[in-house]
mmCIF file of C-alpha atoms in Angstrom:
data_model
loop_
_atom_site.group_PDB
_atom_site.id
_atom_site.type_symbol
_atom_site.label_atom_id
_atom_site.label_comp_id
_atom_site.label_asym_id
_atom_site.label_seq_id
_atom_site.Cartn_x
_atom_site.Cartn_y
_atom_site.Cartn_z
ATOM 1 C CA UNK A 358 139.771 153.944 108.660
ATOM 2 C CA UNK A 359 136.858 152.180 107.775
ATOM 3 C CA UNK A 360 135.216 152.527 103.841
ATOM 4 C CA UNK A 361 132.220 154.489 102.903
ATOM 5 C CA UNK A 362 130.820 151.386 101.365
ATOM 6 C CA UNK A 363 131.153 149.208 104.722
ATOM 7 C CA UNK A 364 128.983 151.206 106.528
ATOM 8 C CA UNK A 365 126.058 150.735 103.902
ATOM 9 C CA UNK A 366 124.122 147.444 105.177
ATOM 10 C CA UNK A 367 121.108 147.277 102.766
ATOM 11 C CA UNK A 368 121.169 148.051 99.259
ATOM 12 C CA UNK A 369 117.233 147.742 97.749
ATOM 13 C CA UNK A 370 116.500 148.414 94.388
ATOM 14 C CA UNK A 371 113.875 150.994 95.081
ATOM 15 C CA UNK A 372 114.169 153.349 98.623
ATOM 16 C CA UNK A 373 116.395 154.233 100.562
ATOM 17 C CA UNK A 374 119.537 152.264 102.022
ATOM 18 C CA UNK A 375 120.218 151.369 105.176
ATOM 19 C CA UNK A 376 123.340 152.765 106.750
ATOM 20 C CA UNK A 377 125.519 152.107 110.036
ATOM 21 C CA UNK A 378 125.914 155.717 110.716
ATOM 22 C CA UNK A 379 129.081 155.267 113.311
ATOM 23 C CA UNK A 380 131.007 153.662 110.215
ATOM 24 C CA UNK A 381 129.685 156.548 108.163
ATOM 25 C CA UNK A 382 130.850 159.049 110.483
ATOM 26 C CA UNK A 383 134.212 157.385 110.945
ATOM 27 C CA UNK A 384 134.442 157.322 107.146
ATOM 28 C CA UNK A 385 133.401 160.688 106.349
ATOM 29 C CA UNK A 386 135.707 162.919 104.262
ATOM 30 C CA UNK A 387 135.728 166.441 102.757
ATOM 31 C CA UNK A 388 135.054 164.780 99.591
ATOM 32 C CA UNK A 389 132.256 163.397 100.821
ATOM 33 C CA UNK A 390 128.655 164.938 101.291
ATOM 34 C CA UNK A 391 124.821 164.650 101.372
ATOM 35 C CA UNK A 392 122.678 166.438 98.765
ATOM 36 C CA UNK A 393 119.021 167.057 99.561
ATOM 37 C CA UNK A 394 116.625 167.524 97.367
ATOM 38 C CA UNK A 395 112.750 167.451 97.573
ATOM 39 C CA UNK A 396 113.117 165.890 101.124
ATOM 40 C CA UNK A 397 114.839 163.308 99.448
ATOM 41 C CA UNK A 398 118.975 162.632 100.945
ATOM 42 C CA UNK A 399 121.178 161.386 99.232
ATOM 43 C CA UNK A 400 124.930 160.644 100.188
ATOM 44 C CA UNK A 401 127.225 160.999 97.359
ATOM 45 C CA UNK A 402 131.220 160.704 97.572
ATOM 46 C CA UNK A 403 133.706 162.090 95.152
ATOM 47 C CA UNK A 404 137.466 162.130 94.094
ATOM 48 C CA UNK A 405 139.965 164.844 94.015
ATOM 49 C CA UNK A 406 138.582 165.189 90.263
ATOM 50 C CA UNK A 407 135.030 165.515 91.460
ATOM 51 C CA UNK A 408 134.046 162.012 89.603
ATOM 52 C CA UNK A 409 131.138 160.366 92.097
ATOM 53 C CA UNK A 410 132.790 157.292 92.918
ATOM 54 C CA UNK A 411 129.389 156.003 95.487
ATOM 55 C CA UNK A 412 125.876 157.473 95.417
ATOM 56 C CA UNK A 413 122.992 156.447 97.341
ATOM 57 C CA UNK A 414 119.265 157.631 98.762
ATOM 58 C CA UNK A 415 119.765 157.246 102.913
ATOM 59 C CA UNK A 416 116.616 158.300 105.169
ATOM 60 C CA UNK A 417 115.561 161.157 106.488
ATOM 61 C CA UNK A 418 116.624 160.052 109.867
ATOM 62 C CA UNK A 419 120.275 158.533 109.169
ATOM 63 C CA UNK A 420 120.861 161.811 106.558
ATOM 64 C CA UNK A 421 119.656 164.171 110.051
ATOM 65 C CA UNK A 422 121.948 161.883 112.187
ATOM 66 C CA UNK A 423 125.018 162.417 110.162
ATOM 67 C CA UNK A 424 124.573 166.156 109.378
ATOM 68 C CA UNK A 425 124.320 166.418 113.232
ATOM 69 C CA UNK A 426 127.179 164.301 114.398
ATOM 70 C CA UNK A 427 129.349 165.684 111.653
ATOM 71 C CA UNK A 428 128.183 168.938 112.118
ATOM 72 C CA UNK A 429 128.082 169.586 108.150
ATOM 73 C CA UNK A 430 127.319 173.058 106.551
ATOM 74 C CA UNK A 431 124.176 173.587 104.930
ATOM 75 C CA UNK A 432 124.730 175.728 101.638
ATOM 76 C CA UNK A 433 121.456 176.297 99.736
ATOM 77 C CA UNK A 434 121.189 176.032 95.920
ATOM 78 C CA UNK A 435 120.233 179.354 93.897
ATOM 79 C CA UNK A 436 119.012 177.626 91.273
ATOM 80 C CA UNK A 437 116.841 174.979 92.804
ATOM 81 C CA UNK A 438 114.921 176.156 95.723
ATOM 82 C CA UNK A 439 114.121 172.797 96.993
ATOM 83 C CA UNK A 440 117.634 171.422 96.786
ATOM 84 C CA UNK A 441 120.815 172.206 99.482
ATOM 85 C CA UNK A 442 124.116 170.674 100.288
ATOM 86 C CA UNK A 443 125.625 169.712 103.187
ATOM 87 C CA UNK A 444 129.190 169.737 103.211
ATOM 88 C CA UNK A 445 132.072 169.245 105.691
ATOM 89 C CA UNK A 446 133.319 172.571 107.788
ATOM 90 C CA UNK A 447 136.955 172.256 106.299
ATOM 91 C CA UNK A 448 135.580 171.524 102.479
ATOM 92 C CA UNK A 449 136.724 174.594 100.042
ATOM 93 C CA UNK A 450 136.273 174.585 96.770
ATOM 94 C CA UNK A 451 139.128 174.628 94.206
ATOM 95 C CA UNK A 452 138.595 176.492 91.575
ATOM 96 C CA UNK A 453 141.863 175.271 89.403
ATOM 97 C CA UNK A 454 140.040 173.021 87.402
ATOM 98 C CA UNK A 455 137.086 175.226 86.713
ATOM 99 C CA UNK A 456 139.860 177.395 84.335
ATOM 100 C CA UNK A 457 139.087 178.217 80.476
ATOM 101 C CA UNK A 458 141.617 177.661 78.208
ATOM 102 C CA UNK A 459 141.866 179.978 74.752
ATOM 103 C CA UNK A 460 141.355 178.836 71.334
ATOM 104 C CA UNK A 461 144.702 177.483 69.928
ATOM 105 C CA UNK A 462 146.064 176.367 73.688
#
């Protein structure tokens, strides 16, 4: 299975990349997802701890392409109403390490 980072073919300073979206779709994961904010995409991917390991602006057009193939699901932020997420079908969040500990533990 092919890397995230091999399918990215430009990197520019300013702008967005420029992506081979059939290695992005073969490299796709629930940890993986695109974040849109503004009309602005970005493609972000994460590890089981939620740490972003890769985070880049794509286009409009690759970000549309992607969402598409992958068929992601759009979930809408309440707090921002510019800003959404689109997320794999099977992704579900884990809420184990979202758990307060007492004073003293």
């Amino acid at each position: 299975m092919p890397s995230l980072k091999d399918a990215f073919l430009t990197h520019p300073d300013t702008g967005p990349c420029d992506i081979d979206v059939e290695k992005a779709v073969k490299a796709f994961t629930v940890k993986t997802f695109i974040s849109k904010y503004d009309g602005e995409y970005t493609l972000v991917k994460t590890t089981h701890k939620r740490n972003v390991v890769l985070k880049a602006r794509i286009s409009s057009e690759h970000a549309e392409a992607l969402i598409e193939r992958l068929a992601l699901v759009e979930s809408k932020d309440p707090v921002f109403a510019k800003a959404s997420t689109f997320r794999h079908p099977d992704f579900k969040i884990s809420m184990n390490n979202y758990t307060r500990k007492k004073p003293g533990e």
